[in-house]
Amino acid sequence: RRKGRSRPFVGQFARAEIVAGVRGVDLVVIFDEDDPRQLLRRLRPDVLAKGSEYTRAQVVGRSIVEGYGGRVVLVPHLGGFSSTRLAGRLAGRPAGRLPDRRKSVQ
């Protein structure tokens, strides 16, 4: 929802399968809420992973997970694997320059 109506390019079930295939991942949860804190309190994961474009301070739920002894891990992105850059190239735009579809919706 944050990236607009045309996103994501890879659906949630495909992304969940990719993450589930990572060694050491025990559970992948798909949820509809914008805020994961209630889910984190219930599941109490050992590790909360977020992409490295965030800082530790920006990770929602960090204090919950660290509060019971869990840890937050910022996962580095693999070079060259950016769906935003790919979409921009396919549309003939410079990397990262996708139109905001929400502005054009009537």
Tab-separated table of N, CA and C in Angstrom, residues 6 12 17 25 39 57 68 73 86 88 90:
chain	number	residue	atom	x	y	z
A	6	SER	N	0.254	0.203	-8.172
A	6	SER	CA	0.935	-0.646	-9.152
A	6	SER	C	1.949	-1.587	-8.493
A	12	GLN	N	2.667	-11.151	-2.532
A	12	GLN	CA	3.019	-11.533	-1.172
A	12	GLN	C	3.286	-13.028	-1.015
A	17	GLU	N	7.310	-17.308	-0.134
A	17	GLU	CA	8.022	-18.537	-0.518
A	17	GLU	C	9.525	-18.302	-0.591
A	25	VAL	N	15.106	-19.704	8.538
A	25	VAL	CA	13.774	-19.110	8.687
A	25	VAL	C	12.809	-20.227	9.064
A	39	LEU	N	1.149	-8.418	16.367
A	39	LEU	CA	1.620	-9.731	15.926
A	39	LEU	C	2.946	-10.093	16.585
A	57	ALA	N	16.466	2.341	14.212
A	57	ALA	CA	15.482	3.210	14.871
A	57	ALA	C	14.156	3.264	14.107
A	68	TYR	N	12.271	-8.419	24.973
A	68	TYR	CA	12.256	-9.769	25.536
A	68	TYR	C	13.501	-10.573	25.146
A	73	VAL	N	17.646	-7.542	12.826
A	73	VAL	CA	18.704	-7.698	11.831
A	73	VAL	C	18.311	-6.917	10.589
A	86	LEU	N	14.085	-1.885	-11.987
A	86	LEU	CA	13.647	-2.672	-13.133
A	86	LEU	C	12.408	-2.053	-13.775
A	88	GLY	N	11.434	1.034	-13.653
A	88	GLY	CA	11.821	2.293	-14.298
A	88	GLY	C	12.471	2.061	-15.643
A	90	LEU	N	12.021	-0.581	-17.582
A	90	LEU	CA	10.999	-1.067	-18.504
A	90	LEU	C	10.114	0.066	-19.015
